[in-house]
Amino acid sequence: MSSRANARPTMRDVAQVAGVSLKTVSRVINGEAGVADPTAARVARAIAAIGFQRNDLAASLRHGRSSGTLGLVIEDVANPFYSVIAQAVESAARARGLMLITASAREDPHREHELVAAMLRRRVDALLIVPVGGDHRYVAQGAGRVPAVFLDRPPEQVDADRVLIENAAGARRAVEHLLEHGHERIAVVSDAPELYTTRERLAGYRAGLRAASVGDRSALVRAGNRTAVQAQVAVTELLTLPPRERPTAILTANNRNTVGALRALAGRRRRPSLVGFDDFELADVLGVTVVRSDPALLGASAARLAFGRLDGEDGPPRHLEVPAELVARGSGELAA
Amino acid sequence: MSSRANARPTMRDVAQVAGVSLKTVSRVINGEAGVADPTAARVARAIAAIGFQRNDLAASLRHGRSSGTLGLVIEDVANPFYSVIAQAVESAARARGLMLITASAREDPHREHELVAAMLRRRVDALLIVPVGGDHRYVAQGAGRVPAVFLDRPPEQVDADRVLIENAAGARRAVEHLLEHGHERIAVVSDAPELYTTRERLAGYRAGLRAASVGDRSALVRAGNRTAVQAQVAVTELLTLPPRERPTAILTANNRNTVGALRALAGRRRRPSLVGFDDFELADVLGVTVVRSDPALLGASAARLAFGRLDGEDGPPRHLEVPAELVARGSGELAA
DNA sequence: TTGTACGCGTTATCAG
DNA sequence: CTGATAACGCGTACAA
C-alpha cells in the first residue's frame, strides 16, 4: 500500500509490496549486481504491479553530479534557421542520454538572462546559448558553474567556447559574385545593426566593394529590418529610387530579409539580382542564389564542444567557425 | 566557507556566511515575510558574495507538487509545422512559469514511449504529445499519472484530451475547389497511410469525389511519401502517365509532400492545378493554393487544455478541433 | 522575528 | 546476497 493514497508510488512502496528492503529495490532498478534472481523477480513484479517509475529528480539530487539535461537558449524556435539548430542539438543530446530544455529569448537580453538563470537553477549539465547582447560575464561567474557554449554570435565582455558562421567572408563572397556579373550599385538589406551577425555581414559587404574600388554605397545600406515585413518595405523603397540611384542587385543579410525581399519582388517585371544570406526551403524552386552555411553543423559542433567540457577537457576557450558557400541558382546571376 | 571545495554553494553555505539559520535564508530567497530588514540584507549580501543559486530540483522534490516543467513530444522540431507548435507551446509554458522539455519521436513508436517515460521520470507537470501510433494506454495508466494532451493526432486504444485539425473537411474542401474549376482527374499525394492525418485527409478526398459522383480515382492515390524527395518522385510519375490517365490537378496532403510536388513541377511548361494541405512560408510568393490551419492555435489550445487539468478541471476527455480554410493563390485555380 | 526537527525519494556506506 | 541508516538541498510544521 502507498503511504498516502493517490500519490506516485515510491521505492519504499515497492519494497513493502515485494517484502524486501529499500536498497534491494534500488539495486534491481539500477541493474546492480548482487541480487538473487528470485528476489529480483519479486521486485520486478511489485514494480509492475503498482506502476512505479523512478523519480530522476531525487536521484540526481542524491548523487549530485548530473541532472541529465541540456539547456538551449535560442532566438526563436519558429525560425527555420534556429529550429534546425535545435534539431541537431536534440540529436546530440539524445545520443548522450540527455534531455533538452529549449527556450526562446526573442532578442531580449533581460529575458535571456532570466532563462539562463532558470536553467541553472534547474541544474542543467551544460548550456548552449545564442546570445542576444549585453554583458555575458554572468555565465562565467559563480562557483560550480556549468559549461557554456555560444552559438551563432559571440558572448560579450567575456571569452568563452563558441561556434560562429563565416559571416564576413560569406557576405563578401556574395558581393564579389554580384560584381562579377557586372553589378556596381549593390544594396544590402539587413537585420538590426546591433547584432553581431549583421555587423559582420555588413563589414563583408563593404570589404567586397572596397576591394573592387567601388565607391561609397552607404545610401544603399538598409539595416534594422527585424521582420520580413520590414524588409519588404525596405526593398520596395529601394526599387522606387530614381533609375540612376536604384540598385541593380540586392544582398539580403538573413533569411527573414530574403523572404521580405522575395515578396517585394514578386510580380515585378524587371527584377534586380538577388543573393540571400542563409539557405531556405524552396530556394531551389524559386531559383534564389544564396550564401549557405550549415545550421545543423553549427548546433552539432556546439554540443560537441559542451560535451568535451563535461568530459573534462580543459584549456582555453575554443573558437569554431562553420563555412559559408555561395550556391548559384539564378537570381544572383542576372546581368546588371 | 563551502562544506566541500568547488561545489555549488547551498543554502547552508549562505547561512553560515550570513551568520543566520537555514530557515532564515529560505525565507529571504522565497520572499517570505517576517525577516528583519538588516537580517535580510545580510543574507542577500552573502548570497551575492558566494554566488548562490537555488536548486530547483531539491525544492520541487521537497514540496512534491510541481517540477515546473512541461514535456512536449513532437515528430520533428525541424519541420516548420511542428516548430510553430513548439513555439506556441513554449509561449504558453512561459506565461505559466514552466520550462519546456522538447523531444522528437521521429515516427518511431518505441522512441515515443521512451521519451514519454523519460519525461515522466523527470516529473514533468504535464505532457503534450503528437502520438506516433501503437498503444497509448500507457499514458493513462499508473498511479499519480500526469495530465496528457494529444496534438494533431488522437491517441490509440484510449480516450484522452486532444486537439486535432479539420483534416477530412479541409481535404474535402480542396477537392471541391478543384472540381469547381473543372477538374475530374484529381490525384492525391500523401504521407504514410498509417498516419491518422493521412487517413482522414484521404477520406476527405474520397468523400469530395463521391459527392460529385466522380468515379473511382484509386489509380491517382499515391500514399506513403514520407519525405519531400519521395513526393517529388510520386508527382513526376503522375506527370508521365498517358494523357487521358494523367491528373489535371493534384492535392498534396502535407507540407513535405507539397514541397516535393513543387520541385517536380518546377520548370514544367504545362502544370496541373495544385492545392497543398498545410500553409508554408513563401506559399504566397509561389502562388500556391493551400488548405491552411493554425499550428500555433493547435499548440496553444493543447497547452490550455493541459493547464486546465493542472488547475483541477475534471470531467471527460475534451476533444478540440482547429479549423482549416482554403486560401486561393493561383495554383489551385488553373482550368482543367 | 528567528530557529529546530523532520521529510521529500533516491543513492551510498557499511554492516550483517 | 541483503538491509539499516545517513545524506543530497530544500521547504514545512512547530516551537522559542
Short mmCIF file of N, CA, C and O in Angstrom, two decimals, chain A residues 6-9 50-51 53-58 60-61 67-69 76-78 80 83-84 86-87 90-91 94 98-104 106 111 114-115 118-124 142-146 259 262-263 266 280-282 284-286, chain B residues 6-9 50-51 53-58 60-61 67-69 76-78 80 83-84 86-87 90-91 94 98-104 106 111 114-115 118-124 142-146 259 262-263 266 280-282 284-286:
data_model
loop_
_atom_site.label_atom_id
_atom_site.label_comp_id
_atom_site.label_asym_id
_atom_site.label_seq_id
_atom_site.Cartn_x
_atom_site.Cartn_y
_atom_site.Cartn_z
N ASN A 6 -3.23 7.74 -3.61
CA ASN A 6 -3.19 8.54 -4.83
C ASN A 6 -1.86 9.26 -5.09
O ASN A 6 -1.78 10.08 -5.97
N ALA A 7 -0.86 8.98 -4.31
CA ALA A 7 0.43 9.60 -4.57
C ALA A 7 1.23 8.72 -5.50
O ALA A 7 0.94 7.54 -5.66
N ARG A 8 2.24 9.30 -6.14
CA ARG A 8 3.09 8.48 -7.01
C ARG A 8 3.79 7.46 -6.14
O ARG A 8 4.37 7.79 -5.10
N PRO A 9 3.79 6.21 -6.56
CA PRO A 9 4.45 5.18 -5.76
C PRO A 9 5.96 5.42 -5.70
O PRO A 9 6.56 5.89 -6.65
N ILE A 50 2.43 -1.95 -9.04
CA ILE A 50 1.98 -0.64 -8.54
C ILE A 50 2.36 0.49 -9.49
O ILE A 50 2.07 1.64 -9.23
N GLY A 51 2.97 0.15 -10.64
CA GLY A 51 3.27 1.18 -11.64
C GLY A 51 4.30 2.18 -11.18
O GLY A 51 4.16 3.38 -11.41
N GLN A 53 7.56 4.37 -11.11
CA GLN A 53 8.56 4.94 -12.01
C GLN A 53 9.51 5.82 -11.21
O GLN A 53 9.11 6.68 -10.44
N ARG A 54 10.77 5.59 -11.42
CA ARG A 54 11.78 6.26 -10.64
C ARG A 54 11.70 7.78 -10.75
O ARG A 54 11.40 8.32 -11.81
N ASN A 55 11.96 8.46 -9.68
CA ASN A 55 12.00 9.92 -9.69
C ASN A 55 13.43 10.37 -9.97
O ASN A 55 14.28 10.38 -9.08
N ASP A 56 13.67 10.76 -11.22
CA ASP A 56 15.03 11.15 -11.61
C ASP A 56 15.51 12.39 -10.88
O ASP A 56 16.71 12.61 -10.72
N LEU A 57 14.56 13.24 -10.47
CA LEU A 57 14.94 14.45 -9.75
C LEU A 57 15.62 14.08 -8.43
O LEU A 57 16.67 14.60 -8.08
N ALA A 58 14.98 13.16 -7.73
CA ALA A 58 15.53 12.72 -6.45
C ALA A 58 16.88 12.04 -6.66
O ALA A 58 17.83 12.25 -5.90
N SER A 60 19.06 12.49 -9.03
CA SER A 60 20.15 13.40 -9.37
C SER A 60 20.47 14.31 -8.19
O SER A 60 21.59 14.78 -8.05
N LEU A 61 19.49 14.55 -7.33
CA LEU A 61 19.76 15.32 -6.11
C LEU A 61 20.74 14.53 -5.24
O LEU A 61 21.69 15.09 -4.70
N SER A 67 22.15 16.09 -13.88
CA SER A 67 20.70 16.15 -13.87
C SER A 67 20.16 15.54 -15.16
O SER A 67 18.96 15.38 -15.33
N GLY A 68 21.06 15.24 -16.08
CA GLY A 68 20.62 14.64 -17.34
C GLY A 68 19.91 15.58 -18.27
O GLY A 68 19.12 15.14 -19.10
N THR A 69 20.17 16.87 -18.14
CA THR A 69 19.53 17.82 -19.04
C THR A 69 20.53 18.79 -19.63
O THR A 69 21.54 19.12 -19.04
N ASP A 76 14.44 32.07 -31.48
CA ASP A 76 13.05 31.79 -31.81
C ASP A 76 12.95 30.44 -32.48
O ASP A 76 13.41 30.27 -33.61
N VAL A 77 12.35 29.47 -31.83
CA VAL A 77 12.26 28.11 -32.41
C VAL A 77 11.50 28.09 -33.71
O VAL A 77 11.69 27.17 -34.50
N ALA A 78 10.64 29.06 -33.93
CA ALA A 78 9.82 29.01 -35.13
C ALA A 78 10.60 29.46 -36.36
O ALA A 78 10.17 29.24 -37.48
N PRO A 80 13.17 28.85 -39.04
CA PRO A 80 13.77 27.61 -39.55
C PRO A 80 15.26 27.50 -39.27
O PRO A 80 15.76 26.41 -38.98
N SER A 83 15.33 26.37 -35.71
CA SER A 83 14.71 25.07 -35.45
C SER A 83 15.61 23.94 -35.95
O SER A 83 15.64 22.86 -35.37
N VAL A 84 16.38 24.20 -36.98
CA VAL A 84 17.33 23.19 -37.45
C VAL A 84 18.46 23.03 -36.43
O VAL A 84 18.91 21.92 -36.14
N ALA A 86 18.11 23.54 -33.25
CA ALA A 86 17.50 22.83 -32.12
C ALA A 86 17.44 21.33 -32.40
O ALA A 86 17.71 20.50 -31.52
N GLN A 87 17.11 21.01 -33.62
CA GLN A 87 17.03 19.61 -34.03
C GLN A 87 18.39 18.92 -33.88
O GLN A 87 18.50 17.82 -33.35
N GLU A 90 19.28 18.53 -30.25
CA GLU A 90 18.49 17.48 -29.63
C GLU A 90 19.05 16.10 -29.96
O GLU A 90 19.15 15.23 -29.08
N SER A 91 19.43 15.89 -31.21
CA SER A 91 20.01 14.61 -31.61
C SER A 91 21.27 14.32 -30.81
O SER A 91 21.46 13.21 -30.30
N ARG A 94 20.40 13.53 -27.20
CA ARG A 94 19.83 12.20 -27.06
C ARG A 94 20.90 11.12 -27.14
O ARG A 94 20.88 10.14 -26.41
N LEU A 98 20.85 12.73 -22.75
CA LEU A 98 20.37 13.94 -22.08
C LEU A 98 19.04 14.39 -22.68
O LEU A 98 18.78 14.18 -23.86
N MET A 99 18.23 15.02 -21.85
CA MET A 99 17.02 15.63 -22.37
C MET A 99 17.32 17.10 -22.61
O MET A 99 18.20 17.68 -21.98
N LEU A 100 16.54 17.69 -23.51
CA LEU A 100 16.80 19.06 -23.89
C LEU A 100 15.72 20.02 -23.40
O LEU A 100 14.54 19.81 -23.66
N ILE A 101 16.16 21.06 -22.71
CA ILE A 101 15.24 22.14 -22.34
C ILE A 101 15.51 23.30 -23.28
O ILE A 101 16.63 23.80 -23.36
N THR A 102 14.49 23.71 -24.01
CA THR A 102 14.67 24.78 -25.00
C THR A 102 13.85 26.00 -24.60
O THR A 102 12.75 25.87 -24.07
N ALA A 103 14.40 27.17 -24.86
CA ALA A 103 13.65 28.40 -24.59
C ALA A 103 14.10 29.48 -25.55
O ALA A 103 15.24 29.52 -25.98
N SER A 104 13.17 30.36 -25.90
CA SER A 104 13.46 31.42 -26.86
C SER A 104 13.62 32.76 -26.15
O SER A 104 12.77 33.16 -25.37
N ARG A 106 14.04 35.68 -27.81
CA ARG A 106 13.36 36.71 -28.59
C ARG A 106 14.06 38.06 -28.58
O ARG A 106 13.42 39.10 -28.40
N ARG A 111 15.41 38.82 -20.86
CA ARG A 111 14.79 37.51 -20.92
C ARG A 111 15.84 36.41 -21.05
O ARG A 111 15.74 35.36 -20.43
N GLU A 114 17.25 35.78 -17.67
CA GLU A 114 16.26 35.06 -16.87
C GLU A 114 16.23 33.58 -17.21
O GLU A 114 16.21 32.71 -16.34
N LEU A 115 16.22 33.30 -18.51
CA LEU A 115 16.15 31.91 -18.96
C LEU A 115 17.38 31.14 -18.53
O LEU A 115 17.28 30.00 -18.06
N ALA A 118 17.15 30.45 -14.88
CA ALA A 118 16.17 29.40 -14.60
C ALA A 118 16.77 28.02 -14.92
O ALA A 118 16.57 27.06 -14.18
N MET A 119 17.52 27.97 -16.00
CA MET A 119 18.11 26.69 -16.37
C MET A 119 19.19 26.28 -15.38
O MET A 119 19.33 25.10 -15.05
N LEU A 120 19.95 27.24 -14.91
CA LEU A 120 20.98 26.93 -13.92
C LEU A 120 20.34 26.46 -12.61
O LEU A 120 20.85 25.55 -11.96
N ARG A 121 19.24 27.08 -12.23
CA ARG A 121 18.54 26.63 -11.04
C ARG A 121 18.05 25.20 -11.22
O ARG A 121 17.95 24.44 -10.26
N ARG A 122 17.73 24.88 -12.44
CA ARG A 122 17.25 23.54 -12.73
C ARG A 122 18.43 22.58 -12.92
O ARG A 122 18.26 21.43 -13.28
N ARG A 123 19.62 23.10 -12.74
CA ARG A 123 20.84 22.28 -12.76
C ARG A 123 21.08 21.57 -14.08
O ARG A 123 21.40 20.36 -14.09
N VAL A 124 20.91 22.30 -15.19
CA VAL A 124 21.28 21.70 -16.48
C VAL A 124 22.76 21.36 -16.43
O VAL A 124 23.55 22.01 -15.76
N GLY A 142 30.52 32.74 -10.75
CA GLY A 142 29.86 31.89 -9.78
C GLY A 142 30.53 30.54 -9.64
O GLY A 142 31.02 29.98 -10.61
N ALA A 143 30.53 30.02 -8.45
CA ALA A 143 31.14 28.72 -8.21
C ALA A 143 30.28 27.64 -8.84
O ALA A 143 29.11 27.83 -9.12
N GLY A 144 30.86 26.52 -9.08
CA GLY A 144 30.14 25.39 -9.64
C GLY A 144 29.47 25.73 -10.94
O GLY A 144 28.41 25.26 -11.26
N ARG A 145 30.10 26.59 -11.71
CA ARG A 145 29.46 26.99 -12.97
C ARG A 145 29.48 25.82 -13.95
O ARG A 145 30.25 24.88 -13.83
N VAL A 146 28.65 26.00 -14.92
CA VAL A 146 28.36 24.93 -15.86
C VAL A 146 29.00 25.25 -17.22
O VAL A 146 29.13 26.42 -17.56
N VAL A 259 13.08 36.62 -47.34
CA VAL A 259 11.64 36.38 -47.53
C VAL A 259 10.93 37.70 -47.86
O VAL A 259 10.13 37.77 -48.81
N LEU A 262 11.73 38.79 -51.40
CA LEU A 262 11.03 38.00 -52.41
C LEU A 262 9.59 38.47 -52.55
O LEU A 262 9.03 38.51 -53.64
N ARG A 263 9.00 38.85 -51.43
CA ARG A 263 7.62 39.35 -51.50
C ARG A 263 7.57 40.68 -52.24
O ARG A 263 6.66 40.95 -53.01
N ALA A 266 8.03 39.97 -55.95
CA ALA A 266 7.06 39.11 -56.62
C ALA A 266 6.21 39.91 -57.59
O ALA A 266 5.70 40.98 -57.26
N PHE A 280 17.23 28.46 -47.58
CA PHE A 280 15.89 28.20 -47.05
C PHE A 280 15.17 27.22 -47.95
O PHE A 280 15.53 27.04 -49.12
N GLU A 281 14.17 26.59 -47.41
CA GLU A 281 13.43 25.60 -48.16
C GLU A 281 12.78 26.26 -49.37
O GLU A 281 12.23 27.36 -49.25
N LEU A 282 12.84 25.61 -50.49
CA LEU A 282 12.24 26.09 -51.74
C LEU A 282 13.04 27.19 -52.42
O LEU A 282 12.62 27.75 -53.42
N ASP A 284 15.53 26.54 -54.01
CA ASP A 284 15.82 25.91 -55.30
C ASP A 284 14.69 26.14 -56.29
O ASP A 284 14.90 26.51 -57.44
N VAL A 285 13.46 25.94 -55.80
CA VAL A 285 12.30 26.13 -56.69
C VAL A 285 12.19 27.59 -57.12
O VAL A 285 11.87 27.90 -58.27
N LEU A 286 12.47 28.48 -56.21
CA LEU A 286 12.36 29.91 -56.53
C LEU A 286 13.60 30.40 -57.28
O LEU A 286 13.64 31.54 -57.74
N ASN B 6 34.83 23.88 -4.16
CA ASN B 6 34.45 23.81 -5.57
C ASN B 6 33.06 23.25 -5.85
O ASN B 6 32.72 22.98 -6.98
N ALA B 7 32.28 23.05 -4.81
CA ALA B 7 30.94 22.56 -5.03
C ALA B 7 29.99 23.74 -5.17
O ALA B 7 30.31 24.85 -4.76
N ARG B 8 28.84 23.51 -5.75
CA ARG B 8 27.87 24.59 -5.84
C ARG B 8 27.46 24.98 -4.43
O ARG B 8 27.14 24.12 -3.60
N PRO B 9 27.45 26.27 -4.15
CA PRO B 9 27.07 26.71 -2.81
C PRO B 9 25.62 26.38 -2.50
O PRO B 9 24.77 26.44 -3.39
N ILE B 50 28.81 34.61 -2.44
CA ILE B 50 29.25 33.26 -2.80
C ILE B 50 28.59 32.76 -4.07
O ILE B 50 28.83 31.64 -4.50
N GLY B 51 27.74 33.60 -4.68
CA GLY B 51 27.13 33.21 -5.94
C GLY B 51 26.17 32.05 -5.81
O GLY B 51 26.15 31.13 -6.63
N GLN B 53 22.85 29.94 -6.05
CA GLN B 53 21.62 29.85 -6.84
C GLN B 53 20.83 28.64 -6.40
O GLN B 53 21.35 27.53 -6.30
N ARG B 54 19.57 28.87 -6.15
CA ARG B 54 18.74 27.82 -5.58
C ARG B 54 18.69 26.58 -6.46
O ARG B 54 18.69 26.68 -7.69
N ASN B 55 18.64 25.45 -5.86
CA ASN B 55 18.49 24.19 -6.59
C ASN B 55 17.01 23.85 -6.70
O ASN B 55 16.39 23.35 -5.77
N ASP B 56 16.44 24.15 -7.88
CA ASP B 56 15.01 23.92 -8.08
C ASP B 56 14.63 22.45 -8.00
O ASP B 56 13.49 22.11 -7.68
N LEU B 57 15.58 21.59 -8.32
CA LEU B 57 15.29 20.16 -8.24
C LEU B 57 15.00 19.76 -6.80
O LEU B 57 14.02 19.06 -6.53
N ALA B 58 15.85 20.24 -5.92
CA ALA B 58 15.66 19.92 -4.50
C ALA B 58 14.37 20.53 -3.99
O ALA B 58 13.62 19.90 -3.23
N SER B 60 11.64 21.23 -5.63
CA SER B 60 10.43 20.57 -6.10
C SER B 60 10.32 19.17 -5.50
O SER B 60 9.24 18.64 -5.34
N LEU B 61 11.45 18.59 -5.18
CA LEU B 61 11.41 17.29 -4.51
C LEU B 61 10.77 17.46 -3.13
O LEU B 61 9.92 16.67 -2.73
N SER B 67 7.24 20.33 -10.65
CA SER B 67 8.64 20.37 -11.04
C SER B 67 8.89 21.59 -11.92
O SER B 67 10.02 21.89 -12.28
N GLY B 68 7.80 22.26 -12.30
CA GLY B 68 7.96 23.45 -13.13
C GLY B 68 8.36 23.18 -14.55
O GLY B 68 8.95 24.02 -15.21
N THR B 69 8.04 21.97 -15.04
CA THR B 69 8.38 21.67 -16.43
C THR B 69 7.19 21.07 -17.17
O THR B 69 6.33 20.43 -16.58
N ASP B 76 9.18 16.16 -35.20
CA ASP B 76 10.46 16.65 -35.67
C ASP B 76 10.47 18.17 -35.57
O ASP B 76 9.76 18.84 -36.31
N VAL B 77 11.29 18.70 -34.68
CA VAL B 77 11.32 20.16 -34.49
C VAL B 77 11.72 20.90 -35.75
O VAL B 77 11.42 22.09 -35.88
N ALA B 78 12.43 20.25 -36.64
CA ALA B 78 12.93 20.96 -37.81
C ALA B 78 11.83 21.15 -38.86
O ALA B 78 11.98 21.95 -39.77
N PRO B 80 8.71 22.85 -40.11
CA PRO B 80 8.09 24.13 -39.75
C PRO B 80 6.73 23.98 -39.08
O PRO B 80 6.41 24.73 -38.16
N SER B 83 7.62 23.14 -35.54
CA SER B 83 8.39 24.17 -34.82
C SER B 83 7.47 25.32 -34.44
O SER B 83 7.67 25.96 -33.40
N VAL B 84 6.45 25.57 -35.24
CA VAL B 84 5.49 26.61 -34.86
C VAL B 84 4.67 26.14 -33.65
O VAL B 84 4.39 26.92 -32.74
N ALA B 86 5.77 24.10 -31.38
CA ALA B 86 6.69 24.18 -30.25
C ALA B 86 6.78 25.62 -29.74
O ALA B 86 6.81 25.87 -28.52
N GLN B 87 6.83 26.55 -30.64
CA GLN B 87 6.91 27.95 -30.30
C GLN B 87 5.68 28.38 -29.48
O GLN B 87 5.79 29.04 -28.45
N GLU B 90 5.74 26.80 -26.07
CA GLU B 90 6.74 27.43 -25.22
C GLU B 90 6.22 28.75 -24.65
O GLU B 90 6.41 29.05 -23.48
N SER B 91 5.56 29.53 -25.48
CA SER B 91 4.99 30.78 -25.01
C SER B 91 4.00 30.54 -23.89
O SER B 91 4.02 31.21 -22.86
N ARG B 94 5.78 29.45 -20.74
CA ARG B 94 6.46 30.56 -20.09
C ARG B 94 5.49 31.44 -19.33
O ARG B 94 5.76 31.91 -18.23
N LEU B 98 6.53 27.82 -16.55
CA LEU B 98 7.08 26.48 -16.74
C LEU B 98 8.17 26.51 -17.79
O LEU B 98 8.15 27.31 -18.72
N MET B 99 9.12 25.61 -17.66
CA MET B 99 10.12 25.43 -18.69
C MET B 99 9.66 24.26 -19.57
O MET B 99 8.92 23.40 -19.12
N LEU B 100 10.16 24.26 -20.79
CA LEU B 100 9.70 23.26 -21.74
C LEU B 100 10.81 22.27 -22.10
O LEU B 100 11.90 22.65 -22.50
N ILE B 101 10.50 20.99 -21.94
CA ILE B 101 11.39 19.94 -22.42
C ILE B 101 10.81 19.40 -23.72
O ILE B 101 9.67 18.96 -23.75
N THR B 102 11.58 19.50 -24.79
CA THR B 102 11.09 19.07 -26.09
C THR B 102 11.89 17.87 -26.59
O THR B 102 13.09 17.80 -26.36
N ALA B 103 11.22 16.97 -27.27
CA ALA B 103 11.91 15.83 -27.86
C ALA B 103 11.17 15.37 -29.09
O ALA B 103 9.95 15.49 -29.18
N SER B 104 11.91 14.86 -30.06
CA SER B 104 11.31 14.42 -31.32
C SER B 104 11.24 12.90 -31.38
O SER B 104 12.23 12.23 -31.17
N ARG B 106 10.23 11.22 -34.12
CA ARG B 106 10.61 10.77 -35.47
C ARG B 106 9.83 9.55 -35.95
O ARG B 106 10.43 8.60 -36.49
N ARG B 111 10.45 4.87 -29.65
CA ARG B 111 11.12 6.07 -29.19
C ARG B 111 10.15 7.01 -28.47
O ARG B 111 10.49 7.60 -27.45
N GLU B 114 9.67 5.72 -25.02
CA GLU B 114 10.88 6.01 -24.24
C GLU B 114 10.93 7.45 -23.78
O GLU B 114 11.24 7.76 -22.63
N LEU B 115 10.63 8.35 -24.72
CA LEU B 115 10.68 9.77 -24.40
C LEU B 115 9.65 10.14 -23.33
O LEU B 115 9.94 10.88 -22.40
N ALA B 118 10.85 8.88 -20.04
CA ALA B 118 11.93 9.71 -19.51
C ALA B 118 11.37 11.01 -18.93
O ALA B 118 11.82 11.48 -17.88
N MET B 119 10.38 11.56 -19.60
CA MET B 119 9.79 12.80 -19.10
C MET B 119 9.02 12.57 -17.80
O MET B 119 9.04 13.40 -16.90
N LEU B 120 8.36 11.44 -17.72
CA LEU B 120 7.63 11.13 -16.50
C LEU B 120 8.60 10.92 -15.34
O LEU B 120 8.34 11.34 -14.22
N ARG B 121 9.71 10.26 -15.62
CA ARG B 121 10.72 10.09 -14.57
C ARG B 121 11.24 11.45 -14.12
O ARG B 121 11.62 11.63 -12.98
N ARG B 122 11.27 12.36 -15.05
CA ARG B 122 11.75 13.70 -14.71
C ARG B 122 10.62 14.52 -14.09
O ARG B 122 10.77 15.71 -13.83
N ARG B 123 9.49 13.92 -13.91
CA ARG B 123 8.36 14.52 -13.22
C ARG B 123 7.84 15.80 -13.87
O ARG B 123 7.61 16.81 -13.19
N VAL B 124 7.70 15.77 -15.20
CA VAL B 124 7.04 16.90 -15.86
C VAL B 124 5.65 17.06 -15.28
O VAL B 124 5.01 16.09 -14.87
N GLY B 142 -1.24 3.84 -14.45
CA GLY B 142 -0.30 4.13 -13.37
C GLY B 142 -0.83 5.18 -12.42
O GLY B 142 -1.52 6.12 -12.82
N ALA B 143 -0.51 5.02 -11.17
CA ALA B 143 -0.95 5.97 -10.15
C ALA B 143 -0.21 7.29 -10.33
O ALA B 143 0.83 7.35 -10.95
N GLY B 144 -0.79 8.32 -9.82
CA GLY B 144 -0.13 9.63 -9.88
C GLY B 144 0.17 10.05 -11.29
O GLY B 144 1.15 10.71 -11.57
N ARG B 145 -0.67 9.66 -12.20
CA ARG B 145 -0.40 10.00 -13.60
C ARG B 145 -0.56 11.51 -13.82
O ARG B 145 -1.19 12.21 -13.06
N VAL B 146 0.01 11.91 -14.91
CA VAL B 146 0.15 13.32 -15.22
C VAL B 146 -0.83 13.69 -16.34
O VAL B 146 -1.12 12.86 -17.19
N VAL B 259 6.14 20.42 -50.88
CA VAL B 259 7.48 20.83 -51.29
C VAL B 259 7.99 19.92 -52.40
O VAL B 259 8.52 20.39 -53.42
N LEU B 262 6.25 20.73 -55.67
CA LEU B 262 6.73 21.97 -56.27
C LEU B 262 8.05 21.74 -56.98
O LEU B 262 8.30 22.31 -58.05
N ARG B 263 8.88 20.90 -56.42
CA ARG B 263 10.16 20.61 -57.08
C ARG B 263 9.92 19.84 -58.38
O ARG B 263 10.58 20.07 -59.38
N ALA B 266 8.57 22.29 -60.95
CA ALA B 266 9.41 23.44 -61.30
C ALA B 266 9.92 23.31 -62.73
O ALA B 266 10.44 22.27 -63.12
N PHE B 280 2.63 27.26 -45.89
CA PHE B 280 4.09 27.30 -45.67
C PHE B 280 4.62 28.65 -46.10
O PHE B 280 3.99 29.39 -46.87
N GLU B 281 5.77 28.98 -45.57
CA GLU B 281 6.37 30.27 -45.88
C GLU B 281 6.65 30.36 -47.38
O GLU B 281 7.14 29.41 -47.98
N LEU B 282 6.35 31.49 -47.94
CA LEU B 282 6.57 31.76 -49.36
C LEU B 282 5.54 31.10 -50.26
O LEU B 282 5.65 31.18 -51.49
N ASP B 284 2.80 32.30 -50.61
CA ASP B 284 2.23 33.46 -51.29
C ASP B 284 3.06 33.85 -52.50
O ASP B 284 2.54 34.10 -53.58
N VAL B 285 4.36 33.85 -52.33
CA VAL B 285 5.24 34.23 -53.44
C VAL B 285 5.15 33.21 -54.58
O VAL B 285 5.15 33.57 -55.76
N LEU B 286 5.04 31.95 -54.20
CA LEU B 286 4.96 30.90 -55.21
C LEU B 286 3.55 30.76 -55.77
O LEU B 286 3.32 30.03 -56.72
#
